[in-house]
JSON list of C-alpha atoms in Angstrom, two decimals:
[
{"chain": "E", "resi": 1, "resn": "ALA", "atom": "CA", "xyz": [-19.14, 9.34, -18.71]},
{"chain": "E", "resi": 2, "resn": "ASP", "atom": "CA", "xyz": [-19.05, 10.04, -15.56]},
{"chain": "E", "resi": 3, "resn": "ASP", "atom": "CA", "xyz": [-21.12, 7.18, -14.81]},
{"chain": "E", "resi": 4, "resn": "ASP", "atom": "CA", "xyz": [-19.04, 4.61, -16.19]},
{"chain": "E", "resi": 5, "resn": "ARG", "atom": "CA", "xyz": [-16.58, 5.41, -13.26]},
{"chain": "E", "resi": 6, "resn": "LYS", "atom": "CA", "xyz": [-15.31, 3.57, -10.22]},
{"chain": "E", "resi": 7, "resn": "ASP", "atom": "CA", "xyz": [-13.29, 5.04, -8.66]},
{"chain": "E", "resi": 8, "resn": "LEU", "atom": "CA", "xyz": [-10.46, 1.39, -6.81]},
{"chain": "E", "resi": 9, "resn": "PHE", "atom": "CA", "xyz": [-8.48, 1.53, -4.21]},
{"chain": "E", "resi": 10, "resn": "GLU", "atom": "CA", "xyz": [-5.80, -0.91, -5.14]},
{"chain": "E", "resi": 11, "resn": "PHE", "atom": "CA", "xyz": [-4.22, -2.99, -2.42]},
{"chain": "E", "resi": 12, "resn": "GLU", "atom": "CA", "xyz": [-1.16, -5.17, -2.31]},
{"chain": "E", "resi": 13, "resn": "PHE", "atom": "CA", "xyz": [0.17, -7.58, 0.27]},
{"chain": "E", "resi": 14, "resn": "SER", "atom": "CA", "xyz": [2.70, -9.54, 0.88]},
{"chain": "E", "resi": 15, "resn": "ASP", "atom": "CA", "xyz": [3.97, -11.33, 3.65]},
{"chain": "E", "resi": 16, "resn": "ARG", "atom": "CA", "xyz": [7.89, -9.59, 3.55]},
{"chain": "E", "resi": 17, "resn": "PRO", "atom": "CA", "xyz": [8.44, -6.31, 4.06]},
{"chain": "E", "resi": 18, "resn": "LEU", "atom": "CA", "xyz": [7.53, -4.02, 1.10]},
{"chain": "E", "resi": 19, "resn": "LEU", "atom": "CA", "xyz": [10.22, -2.47, -1.48]},
{"chain": "E", "resi": 20, "resn": "PRO", "atom": "CA", "xyz": [10.54, 0.50, -0.85]},
{"chain": "E", "resi": 21, "resn": "CYS", "atom": "CA", "xyz": [7.70, 2.77, -3.23]},
{"chain": "E", "resi": 22, "resn": "TYR", "atom": "CA", "xyz": [8.44, 6.33, -4.69]},
{"chain": "E", "resi": 23, "resn": "ASN", "atom": "CA", "xyz": [6.19, 8.14, -6.00]},
{"chain": "E", "resi": 24, "resn": "ILE", "atom": "CA", "xyz": [7.71, 10.62, -9.13]},
{"chain": "E", "resi": 25, "resn": "GLN", "atom": "CA", "xyz": [7.20, 12.31, -12.18]},
{"chain": "E", "resi": 26, "resn": "VAL", "atom": "CA", "xyz": [9.31, 10.64, -14.55]},
{"chain": "E", "resi": 27, "resn": "SER", "atom": "CA", "xyz": [8.90, 13.18, -17.93]},
{"chain": "E", "resi": 28, "resn": "LEU", "atom": "CA", "xyz": [7.47, 16.20, -18.17]},
{"chain": "E", "resi": 29, "resn": "SER", "atom": "CA", "xyz": [4.81, 14.59, -20.39]},
{"chain": "E", "resi": 30, "resn": "GLN", "atom": "CA", "xyz": [3.00, 12.40, -17.47]},
{"chain": "E", "resi": 31, "resn": "GLY", "atom": "CA", "xyz": [2.62, 12.96, -14.04]},
{"chain": "E", "resi": 32, "resn": "PRO", "atom": "CA", "xyz": [3.79, 11.56, -10.81]},
{"chain": "E", "resi": 33, "resn": "ARG", "atom": "CA", "xyz": [3.58, 7.87, -11.03]},
{"chain": "E", "resi": 34, "resn": "ASN", "atom": "CA", "xyz": [4.64, 4.67, -8.79]},
{"chain": "E", "resi": 35, "resn": "TRP", "atom": "CA", "xyz": [8.53, 3.69, -9.06]},
{"chain": "E", "resi": 36, "resn": "LEU", "atom": "CA", "xyz": [10.75, 0.89, -6.84]},
{"chain": "E", "resi": 37, "resn": "LEU", "atom": "CA", "xyz": [14.27, 1.16, -8.05]},
{"chain": "E", "resi": 38, "resn": "LEU", "atom": "CA", "xyz": [14.79, -1.56, -10.73]},
{"chain": "E", "resi": 39, "resn": "SER", "atom": "CA", "xyz": [18.46, -2.39, -7.96]},
{"chain": "E", "resi": 40, "resn": "ASP", "atom": "CA", "xyz": [15.38, -3.62, -5.15]},
{"chain": "E", "resi": 41, "resn": "VAL", "atom": "CA", "xyz": [13.54, -5.53, -7.44]},
{"chain": "E", "resi": 42, "resn": "LEU", "atom": "CA", "xyz": [16.70, -7.17, -9.44]},
{"chain": "E", "resi": 43, "resn": "GLN", "atom": "CA", "xyz": [17.72, -7.85, -5.94]},
{"chain": "E", "resi": 44, "resn": "ARG", "atom": "CA", "xyz": [14.76, -9.43, -4.37]},
{"chain": "E", "resi": 45, "resn": "LEU", "atom": "CA", "xyz": [14.11, -11.54, -7.53]},
{"chain": "E", "resi": 46, "resn": "ARG", "atom": "CA", "xyz": [18.10, -12.39, -6.95]},
{"chain": "E", "resi": 47, "resn": "MET", "atom": "CA", "xyz": [17.63, -12.01, -10.88]},
{"chain": "E", "resi": 48, "resn": "SER", "atom": "CA", "xyz": [20.57, -9.37, -13.20]},
{"chain": "E", "resi": 49, "resn": "ALA", "atom": "CA", "xyz": [18.79, -6.68, -15.24]},
{"chain": "E", "resi": 50, "resn": "ARG", "atom": "CA", "xyz": [19.47, -8.84, -17.93]},
{"chain": "E", "resi": 51, "resn": "THR", "atom": "CA", "xyz": [17.67, -10.27, -18.04]},
{"chain": "E", "resi": 52, "resn": "PHE", "atom": "CA", "xyz": [15.01, -9.15, -15.94]},
{"chain": "E", "resi": 53, "resn": "ARG", "atom": "CA", "xyz": [15.02, -6.81, -18.94]},
{"chain": "E", "resi": 54, "resn": "SER", "atom": "CA", "xyz": [14.58, -9.51, -21.66]},
{"chain": "E", "resi": 55, "resn": "SER", "atom": "CA", "xyz": [12.12, -11.95, -19.58]},
{"chain": "E", "resi": 56, "resn": "TYR", "atom": "CA", "xyz": [10.30, -8.70, -19.35]},
{"chain": "E", "resi": 57, "resn": "PRO", "atom": "CA", "xyz": [10.51, -6.29, -21.28]},
{"chain": "E", "resi": 58, "resn": "GLN", "atom": "CA", "xyz": [6.30, -4.55, -21.51]},
{"chain": "E", "resi": 59, "resn": "MET", "atom": "CA", "xyz": [7.61, -3.04, -17.88]},
{"chain": "E", "resi": 60, "resn": "GLU", "atom": "CA", "xyz": [8.66, 0.37, -18.55]},
{"chain": "E", "resi": 61, "resn": "VAL", "atom": "CA", "xyz": [12.20, 0.91, -16.87]},
{"chain": "E", "resi": 62, "resn": "VAL", "atom": "CA", "xyz": [13.05, 4.61, -17.34]},
{"chain": "E", "resi": 63, "resn": "THR", "atom": "CA", "xyz": [16.75, 6.15, -16.21]},
{"chain": "E", "resi": 64, "resn": "MET", "atom": "CA", "xyz": [17.61, 9.47, -13.68]},
{"chain": "E", "resi": 65, "resn": "ALA", "atom": "CA", "xyz": [19.97, 10.98, -11.97]},
{"chain": "E", "resi": 66, "resn": "GLU", "atom": "CA", "xyz": [19.94, 10.30, -8.71]},
{"chain": "E", "resi": 67, "resn": "ALA", "atom": "CA", "xyz": [20.28, 13.90, -8.05]},
{"chain": "E", "resi": 68, "resn": "GLU", "atom": "CA", "xyz": [16.75, 14.22, -9.61]},
{"chain": "E", "resi": 69, "resn": "PHE", "atom": "CA", "xyz": [15.60, 11.52, -7.93]},
{"chain": "E", "resi": 70, "resn": "TYR", "atom": "CA", "xyz": [16.62, 12.12, -4.62]},
{"chain": "E", "resi": 71, "resn": "HIS", "atom": "CA", "xyz": [15.10, 15.35, -4.90]},
{"chain": "E", "resi": 72, "resn": "GLN", "atom": "CA", "xyz": [11.67, 14.42, -5.32]},
{"chain": "E", "resi": 73, "resn": "ALA", "atom": "CA", "xyz": [11.82, 11.87, -2.77]},
{"chain": "E", "resi": 74, "resn": "SER", "atom": "CA", "xyz": [12.74, 13.90, -0.03]},
{"chain": "E", "resi": 75, "resn": "LEU", "atom": "CA", "xyz": [9.49, 16.52, -1.00]},
{"chain": "E", "resi": 76, "resn": "SER", "atom": "CA", "xyz": [7.37, 13.48, -0.17]},
{"chain": "E", "resi": 77, "resn": "GLN", "atom": "CA", "xyz": [5.68, 13.59, 4.06]},
{"chain": "E", "resi": 78, "resn": "LEU", "atom": "CA", "xyz": [6.23, 9.78, 3.92]},
{"chain": "E", "resi": 79, "resn": "PHE", "atom": "CA", "xyz": [10.23, 10.02, 2.94]},
{"chain": "E", "resi": 80, "resn": "SER", "atom": "CA", "xyz": [10.76, 12.20, 6.44]},
{"chain": "E", "resi": 81, "resn": "CYS", "atom": "CA", "xyz": [12.91, 9.43, 8.69]},
{"chain": "E", "resi": 82, "resn": "PRO", "atom": "CA", "xyz": [16.51, 11.12, 8.03]},
{"chain": "E", "resi": 83, "resn": "ASP", "atom": "CA", "xyz": [16.97, 6.91, 7.60]},
{"chain": "E", "resi": 84, "resn": "GLU", "atom": "CA", "xyz": [14.83, 6.62, 4.74]},
{"chain": "E", "resi": 85, "resn": "LEU", "atom": "CA", "xyz": [17.19, 7.84, 1.42]},
{"chain": "E", "resi": 86, "resn": "GLU", "atom": "CA", "xyz": [20.13, 8.04, 3.63]},
{"chain": "E", "resi": 87, "resn": "GLY", "atom": "CA", "xyz": [22.07, 5.69, 1.01]},
{"chain": "E", "resi": 88, "resn": "PHE", "atom": "CA", "xyz": [21.47, 8.29, -1.91]},
{"chain": "E", "resi": 89, "resn": "HIS", "atom": "CA", "xyz": [23.07, 11.97, -2.70]},
{"chain": "E", "resi": 90, "resn": "PRO", "atom": "CA", "xyz": [21.60, 14.94, -3.60]},
{"chain": "E", "resi": 91, "resn": "ASP", "atom": "CA", "xyz": [24.78, 16.06, -6.42]},
{"chain": "E", "resi": 92, "resn": "SER", "atom": "CA", "xyz": [25.02, 13.19, -7.06]},
{"chain": "E", "resi": 93, "resn": "LYS", "atom": "CA", "xyz": [25.69, 12.38, -11.16]},
{"chain": "E", "resi": 94, "resn": "GLU", "atom": "CA", "xyz": [24.78, 9.07, -11.22]},
{"chain": "E", "resi": 95, "resn": "LEU", "atom": "CA", "xyz": [22.11, 7.03, -12.76]},
{"chain": "E", "resi": 96, "resn": "LEU", "atom": "CA", "xyz": [19.28, 4.79, -11.20]},
{"chain": "E", "resi": 97, "resn": "ASP", "atom": "CA", "xyz": [17.21, 2.55, -13.20]},
{"chain": "E", "resi": 98, "resn": "LEU", "atom": "CA", "xyz": [13.74, 2.89, -11.72]},
{"chain": "E", "resi": 99, "resn": "VAL", "atom": "CA", "xyz": [10.75, 0.15, -13.13]},
{"chain": "E", "resi": 100, "resn": "GLU", "atom": "CA", "xyz": [6.69, 1.76, -12.94]},
{"chain": "E", "resi": 101, "resn": "GLY", "atom": "CA", "xyz": [4.68, -0.67, -10.11]},
{"chain": "E", "resi": 102, "resn": "SER", "atom": "CA", "xyz": [2.15, -2.08, -11.62]},
{"chain": "E", "resi": 103, "resn": "ALA", "atom": "CA", "xyz": [-0.13, -5.51, -10.82]},
{"chain": "E", "resi": 104, "resn": "GLU", "atom": "CA", "xyz": [1.93, -8.01, -13.28]},
{"chain": "E", "resi": 105, "resn": "LEU", "atom": "CA", "xyz": [5.65, -6.66, -11.12]},
{"chain": "E", "resi": 106, "resn": "ALA", "atom": "CA", "xyz": [3.94, -6.91, -7.72]},
{"chain": "E", "resi": 107, "resn": "ALA", "atom": "CA", "xyz": [2.65, -10.47, -8.93]},
{"chain": "E", "resi": 108, "resn": "LEU", "atom": "CA", "xyz": [6.49, -10.79, -9.54]},
{"chain": "E", "resi": 109, "resn": "LEU", "atom": "CA", "xyz": [7.40, -9.70, -6.69]},
{"chain": "E", "resi": 110, "resn": "GLY", "atom": "CA", "xyz": [4.98, -12.21, -4.28]},
{"chain": "E", "resi": 111, "resn": "SER", "atom": "CA", "xyz": [2.23, -10.27, -3.55]},
{"chain": "E", "resi": 112, "resn": "THR", "atom": "CA", "xyz": [-1.77, -10.32, -4.00]},
{"chain": "E", "resi": 113, "resn": "LEU", "atom": "CA", "xyz": [-3.88, -7.88, -4.36]},
{"chain": "E", "resi": 114, "resn": "GLU", "atom": "CA", "xyz": [-6.73, -6.85, -3.32]},
{"chain": "E", "resi": 115, "resn": "CYS", "atom": "CA", "xyz": [-9.77, -4.05, -5.50]},
{"chain": "E", "resi": 116, "resn": "LEU", "atom": "CA", "xyz": [-12.21, -2.14, -3.69]},
{"chain": "E", "resi": 117, "resn": "ASP", "atom": "CA", "xyz": [-14.59, -0.10, -5.06]},
{"chain": "E", "resi": 118, "resn": "ASP", "atom": "CA", "xyz": [-15.53, 2.89, -3.55]},
{"chain": "E", "resi": 119, "resn": "ARG", "atom": "CA", "xyz": [-19.29, 3.26, -4.18]},
{"chain": "E", "resi": 120, "resn": "TRP", "atom": "CA", "xyz": [-19.87, -0.45, -2.90]},
{"chain": "E", "resi": 121, "resn": "ASP", "atom": "CA", "xyz": [-19.39, 0.64, 0.74]},
{"chain": "E", "resi": 122, "resn": "LYS", "atom": "CA", "xyz": [-22.38, 2.55, 0.73]},
{"chain": "E", "resi": 123, "resn": "PRO", "atom": "CA", "xyz": [-25.54, -0.25, 0.25]},
{"chain": "E", "resi": 124, "resn": "LEU", "atom": "CA", "xyz": [-22.68, -1.97, 2.58]},
{"chain": "E", "resi": 125, "resn": "GLU", "atom": "CA", "xyz": [-22.64, 0.32, 4.57]},
{"chain": "E", "resi": 126, "resn": "ALA", "atom": "CA", "xyz": [-26.62, 0.16, 5.25]},
{"chain": "E", "resi": 127, "resn": "ASN", "atom": "CA", "xyz": [-28.11, -3.10, 5.59]},
{"chain": "R", "resi": 1, "resn": "PHE", "atom": "CA", "xyz": [-17.89, -4.20, -14.85]},
{"chain": "R", "resi": 2, "resn": "ASP", "atom": "CA", "xyz": [-15.44, -2.69, -17.58]},
{"chain": "R", "resi": 3, "resn": "HIS", "atom": "CA", "xyz": [-11.78, -2.09, -15.73]},
{"chain": "R", "resi": 4, "resn": "SER", "atom": "CA", "xyz": [-10.40, 0.29, -18.45]},
{"chain": "R", "resi": 5, "resn": "LYS", "atom": "CA", "xyz": [-12.76, 3.10, -17.53]},
{"chain": "R", "resi": 6, "resn": "ALA", "atom": "CA", "xyz": [-11.41, 2.23, -13.39]},
{"chain": "R", "resi": 7, "resn": "HIS", "atom": "CA", "xyz": [-9.58, 5.45, -12.43]},
{"chain": "R", "resi": 8, "resn": "PHE", "atom": "CA", "xyz": [-7.63, 2.77, -8.98]},
{"chain": "R", "resi": 9, "resn": "TYR", "atom": "CA", "xyz": [-5.87, 5.87, -7.52]},
{"chain": "R", "resi": 10, "resn": "ARG", "atom": "CA", "xyz": [-2.53, 4.10, -8.55]},
{"chain": "R", "resi": 11, "resn": "TYR", "atom": "CA", "xyz": [-0.97, 7.49, -9.21]},
{"chain": "R", "resi": 12, "resn": "ASP", "atom": "CA", "xyz": [-1.80, 8.64, -6.22]},
{"chain": "R", "resi": 13, "resn": "GLU", "atom": "CA", "xyz": [1.12, 8.53, -3.54]},
{"chain": "R", "resi": 14, "resn": "GLN", "atom": "CA", "xyz": [1.71, 4.85, -1.90]},
{"chain": "R", "resi": 15, "resn": "VAL", "atom": "CA", "xyz": [1.28, 4.47, 1.90]},
{"chain": "R", "resi": 16, "resn": "SER", "atom": "CA", "xyz": [3.54, 1.29, 3.49]},
{"chain": "R", "resi": 17, "resn": "LEU", "atom": "CA", "xyz": [1.48, -0.66, 6.86]},
{"chain": "R", "resi": 18, "resn": "CYS", "atom": "CA", "xyz": [1.62, -3.32, 8.36]},
{"chain": "R", "resi": 19, "resn": "LEU", "atom": "CA", "xyz": [-1.42, -4.81, 10.59]},
{"chain": "R", "resi": 20, "resn": "GLU", "atom": "CA", "xyz": [-0.16, -6.90, 13.50]},
{"chain": "R", "resi": 21, "resn": "ARG", "atom": "CA", "xyz": [-3.52, -8.64, 15.12]},
{"chain": "R", "resi": 22, "resn": "GLN", "atom": "CA", "xyz": [-3.72, -8.16, 18.90]},
{"chain": "R", "resi": 23, "resn": "SER", "atom": "CA", "xyz": [-5.57, -10.32, 20.26]},
{"chain": "R", "resi": 24, "resn": "SER", "atom": "CA", "xyz": [-6.54, -10.35, 24.53]},
{"chain": "R", "resi": 25, "resn": "SER", "atom": "CA", "xyz": [-8.39, -12.66, 24.93]},
{"chain": "R", "resi": 26, "resn": "LEU", "atom": "CA", "xyz": [-7.27, -16.37, 25.28]},
{"chain": "R", "resi": 27, "resn": "ALA", "atom": "CA", "xyz": [-10.49, -17.82, 23.21]},
{"chain": "R", "resi": 28, "resn": "GLU", "atom": "CA", "xyz": [-8.83, -15.75, 20.32]},
{"chain": "R", "resi": 29, "resn": "LYS", "atom": "CA", "xyz": [-4.76, -16.12, 21.09]},
{"chain": "R", "resi": 30, "resn": "LYS", "atom": "CA", "xyz": [-5.62, -20.24, 20.19]},
{"chain": "R", "resi": 31, "resn": "ASP", "atom": "CA", "xyz": [-7.31, -19.04, 16.90]},
{"chain": "R", "resi": 32, "resn": "LYS", "atom": "CA", "xyz": [-4.94, -16.57, 16.19]},
{"chain": "R", "resi": 33, "resn": "THR", "atom": "CA", "xyz": [-3.47, -18.60, 11.83]},
{"chain": "R", "resi": 34, "resn": "LYS", "atom": "CA", "xyz": [-7.40, -18.01, 11.14]},
{"chain": "R", "resi": 35, "resn": "LEU", "atom": "CA", "xyz": [-8.62, -14.88, 11.84]},
{"chain": "R", "resi": 36, "resn": "THR", "atom": "CA", "xyz": [-5.41, -13.70, 11.28]},
{"chain": "R", "resi": 37, "resn": "LEU", "atom": "CA", "xyz": [-3.14, -12.03, 8.02]},
{"chain": "R", "resi": 38, "resn": "GLN", "atom": "CA", "xyz": [-0.48, -14.26, 6.01]},
{"chain": "R", "resi": 39, "resn": "GLN", "atom": "CA", "xyz": [0.81, -11.38, 4.20]},
{"chain": "R", "resi": 40, "resn": "LYS", "atom": "CA", "xyz": [1.09, -8.58, 7.13]},
{"chain": "R", "resi": 41, "resn": "PHE", "atom": "CA", "xyz": [2.69, -5.69, 5.38]},
{"chain": "R", "resi": 42, "resn": "VAL", "atom": "CA", "xyz": [0.85, -3.60, 2.35]},
{"chain": "R", "resi": 43, "resn": "ARG", "atom": "CA", "xyz": [0.42, -0.63, 0.86]},
{"chain": "R", "resi": 44, "resn": "CYS", "atom": "CA", "xyz": [-2.08, 1.97, -0.65]},
{"chain": "R", "resi": 45, "resn": "SER", "atom": "CA", "xyz": [-3.16, 5.03, -1.49]},
{"chain": "R", "resi": 46, "resn": "VAL", "atom": "CA", "xyz": [-2.88, 8.24, 0.69]},
{"chain": "R", "resi": 47, "resn": "ARG", "atom": "CA", "xyz": [-6.89, 8.35, 0.05]},
{"chain": "R", "resi": 48, "resn": "ALA", "atom": "CA", "xyz": [-7.37, 5.00, 1.10]},
{"chain": "R", "resi": 49, "resn": "GLU", "atom": "CA", "xyz": [-9.16, 5.49, 4.68]},
{"chain": "R", "resi": 50, "resn": "VAL", "atom": "CA", "xyz": [-9.32, 3.45, 7.11]},
{"chain": "R", "resi": 51, "resn": "ARG", "atom": "CA", "xyz": [-13.75, 1.29, 6.25]},
{"chain": "R", "resi": 52, "resn": "HIS", "atom": "CA", "xyz": [-11.21, 0.72, 3.39]},
{"chain": "R", "resi": 53, "resn": "LEU", "atom": "CA", "xyz": [-9.05, -1.25, 5.29]},
{"chain": "R", "resi": 54, "resn": "ARG", "atom": "CA", "xyz": [-10.97, -3.09, 6.87]},
{"chain": "R", "resi": 55, "resn": "LYS", "atom": "CA", "xyz": [-13.31, -4.02, 4.30]},
{"chain": "R", "resi": 56, "resn": "VAL", "atom": "CA", "xyz": [-10.71, -5.41, 3.07]},
{"chain": "R", "resi": 57, "resn": "LEU", "atom": "CA", "xyz": [-9.70, -7.31, 5.66]},
{"chain": "R", "resi": 58, "resn": "CYS", "atom": "CA", "xyz": [-12.78, -8.63, 6.42]},
{"chain": "R", "resi": 59, "resn": "HIS", "atom": "CA", "xyz": [-12.89, -10.37, 2.58]},
{"chain": "R", "resi": 60, "resn": "ARG", "atom": "CA", "xyz": [-9.30, -11.38, 3.82]},
{"chain": "R", "resi": 61, "resn": "LEU", "atom": "CA", "xyz": [-10.22, -12.91, 7.08]},
{"chain": "R", "resi": 62, "resn": "ASN", "atom": "CA", "xyz": [-14.03, -13.98, 5.11]},
{"chain": "R", "resi": 63, "resn": "VAL", "atom": "CA", "xyz": [-15.29, -12.35, 8.07]},
{"chain": "R", "resi": 64, "resn": "GLU", "atom": "CA", "xyz": [-18.49, -9.24, 8.95]},
{"chain": "R", "resi": 65, "resn": "LYS", "atom": "CA", "xyz": [-17.27, -5.67, 8.23]},
{"chain": "R", "resi": 66, "resn": "HIS", "atom": "CA", "xyz": [-18.51, -4.92, 12.56]},
{"chain": "R", "resi": 67, "resn": "GLN", "atom": "CA", "xyz": [-15.74, -7.55, 13.88]},
{"chain": "R", "resi": 68, "resn": "VAL", "atom": "CA", "xyz": [-13.10, -5.16, 12.15]},
{"chain": "R", "resi": 69, "resn": "GLN", "atom": "CA", "xyz": [-11.50, -2.74, 14.72]},
{"chain": "R", "resi": 70, "resn": "MET", "atom": "CA", "xyz": [-8.43, -0.62, 13.77]},
{"chain": "R", "resi": 71, "resn": "LEU", "atom": "CA", "xyz": [-6.21, 0.99, 16.45]},
{"chain": "R", "resi": 72, "resn": "PHE", "atom": "CA", "xyz": [-2.92, 2.10, 16.98]},
{"chain": "R", "resi": 73, "resn": "ASN", "atom": "CA", "xyz": [-1.48, 2.05, 20.10]},
{"chain": "R", "resi": 74, "resn": "ASN", "atom": "CA", "xyz": [-4.78, 0.77, 20.91]},
{"chain": "R", "resi": 75, "resn": "GLU", "atom": "CA", "xyz": [-6.89, 4.24, 20.35]},
{"chain": "R", "resi": 76, "resn": "SER", "atom": "CA", "xyz": [-9.38, 3.04, 17.88]},
{"chain": "R", "resi": 77, "resn": "LEU", "atom": "CA", "xyz": [-9.32, 4.68, 14.57]},
{"chain": "R", "resi": 78, "resn": "PRO", "atom": "CA", "xyz": [-12.11, 6.83, 13.26]},
{"chain": "R", "resi": 79, "resn": "ASP", "atom": "CA", "xyz": [-13.29, 5.00, 9.93]},
{"chain": "R", "resi": 80, "resn": "HIS", "atom": "CA", "xyz": [-13.34, 7.77, 7.25]},
{"chain": "R", "resi": 81, "resn": "MET", "atom": "CA", "xyz": [-9.57, 8.95, 8.74]},
{"chain": "R", "resi": 82, "resn": "THR", "atom": "CA", "xyz": [-7.36, 8.15, 5.30]},
{"chain": "R", "resi": 83, "resn": "MET", "atom": "CA", "xyz": [-3.96, 7.22, 5.41]},
{"chain": "R", "resi": 84, "resn": "LYS", "atom": "CA", "xyz": [-2.49, 10.13, 5.27]},
{"chain": "R", "resi": 85, "resn": "ARG", "atom": "CA", "xyz": [-3.58, 12.38, 7.42]},
{"chain": "R", "resi": 86, "resn": "LEU", "atom": "CA", "xyz": [-3.16, 8.79, 9.69]},
{"chain": "R", "resi": 87, "resn": "TRP", "atom": "CA", "xyz": [0.54, 8.82, 9.30]},
{"chain": "R", "resi": 88, "resn": "LEU", "atom": "CA", "xyz": [0.78, 12.64, 9.34]},
{"chain": "R", "resi": 89, "resn": "SER", "atom": "CA", "xyz": [-1.00, 12.18, 12.73]},
{"chain": "R", "resi": 90, "resn": "HIS", "atom": "CA", "xyz": [0.79, 9.39, 14.34]},
{"chain": "R", "resi": 91, "resn": "TRP", "atom": "CA", "xyz": [3.60, 8.64, 12.89]},
{"chain": "R", "resi": 92, "resn": "PHE", "atom": "CA", "xyz": [5.68, 11.61, 10.97]},
{"chain": "R", "resi": 93, "resn": "GLY", "atom": "CA", "xyz": [9.63, 11.35, 11.11]},
{"chain": "R", "resi": 94, "resn": "LYS", "atom": "CA", "xyz": [8.94, 7.42, 11.61]},
{"chain": "R", "resi": 95, "resn": "ALA", "atom": "CA", "xyz": [10.36, 5.13, 9.17]},
{"chain": "R", "resi": 96, "resn": "GLN", "atom": "CA", "xyz": [7.81, 3.19, 6.64]},
{"chain": "R", "resi": 97, "resn": "PRO", "atom": "CA", "xyz": [5.68, 0.94, 7.33]},
{"chain": "R", "resi": 98, "resn": "LEU", "atom": "CA", "xyz": [3.10, 2.22, 9.54]},
{"chain": "R", "resi": 99, "resn": "VAL", "atom": "CA", "xyz": [2.03, -0.27, 12.58]},
{"chain": "R", "resi": 100, "resn": "LEU", "atom": "CA", "xyz": [-1.10, -0.72, 13.19]},
{"chain": "R", "resi": 101, "resn": "HIS", "atom": "CA", "xyz": [-3.19, -3.49, 14.80]},
{"chain": "R", "resi": 102, "resn": "TYR", "atom": "CA", "xyz": [-6.37, -4.50, 14.83]},
{"chain": "R", "resi": 103, "resn": "THR", "atom": "CA", "xyz": [-9.35, -6.54, 16.39]},
{"chain": "R", "resi": 104, "resn": "ILE", "atom": "CA", "xyz": [-11.16, -9.69, 15.18]},
{"chain": "R", "resi": 105, "resn": "LYS", "atom": "CA", "xyz": [-14.40, -9.38, 17.53]},
{"chain": "R", "resi": 106, "resn": "ASP", "atom": "CA", "xyz": [-16.75, -12.35, 18.20]},
{"chain": "R", "resi": 107, "resn": "LYS", "atom": "CA", "xyz": [-19.58, -12.49, 15.81]},
{"chain": "R", "resi": 108, "resn": "ARG", "atom": "CA", "xyz": [-22.21, -12.34, 18.10]},
{"chain": "R", "resi": 109, "resn": "THR", "atom": "CA", "xyz": [-21.12, -9.22, 19.80]},
{"chain": "R", "resi": 110, "resn": "ARG", "atom": "CA", "xyz": [-22.13, -5.49, 18.52]}
]
């Protein structure tokens, strides 16, 4: 079965700066995944939360405490710049809505995706 | 190809990049719009390597692989360097996106 397995890298391209993406574990039953803040997405789409949820019910939105979000996000070495998490409060009991990064969300935000199979690289290199 | 069996590295932590074209000669500058990425903001797995980025760039710009070189601060980046290593060694403590440059060499020169 491993022979069927392809290792694909996805590259998302955009002509606008990409919204921040956070690698967060939202439940014990699944590992960390990539999430965007729903508020960021709504701002970029100029859309209300209600319209978003009714138009795209298939997109997973989860809610988590800001303090837990901050704790997990601040562990990342990619968020080592103090400014990046400046707007969040480590002790806040407020709730944040997160929407999972997906090809559909990327397309909605105007990005295009390129998939790259790692194994295609080798024969081409030999040419 | 059955995409349901694919592992997309999609649950990896993602790095945010900005790819700027670096032009040196006048001829290259004239040709700038043709060989410049229109979508220069890029996100990918921290496990992607410089060689993967080069390959994707070749595809998007329709050039051959040997024509594309990835640079940071005018220094060529090794093909097998991962985005995570690049970030830690060159961009740690800075805000996203990590700014990289690329050059497109003339097709005839190797």
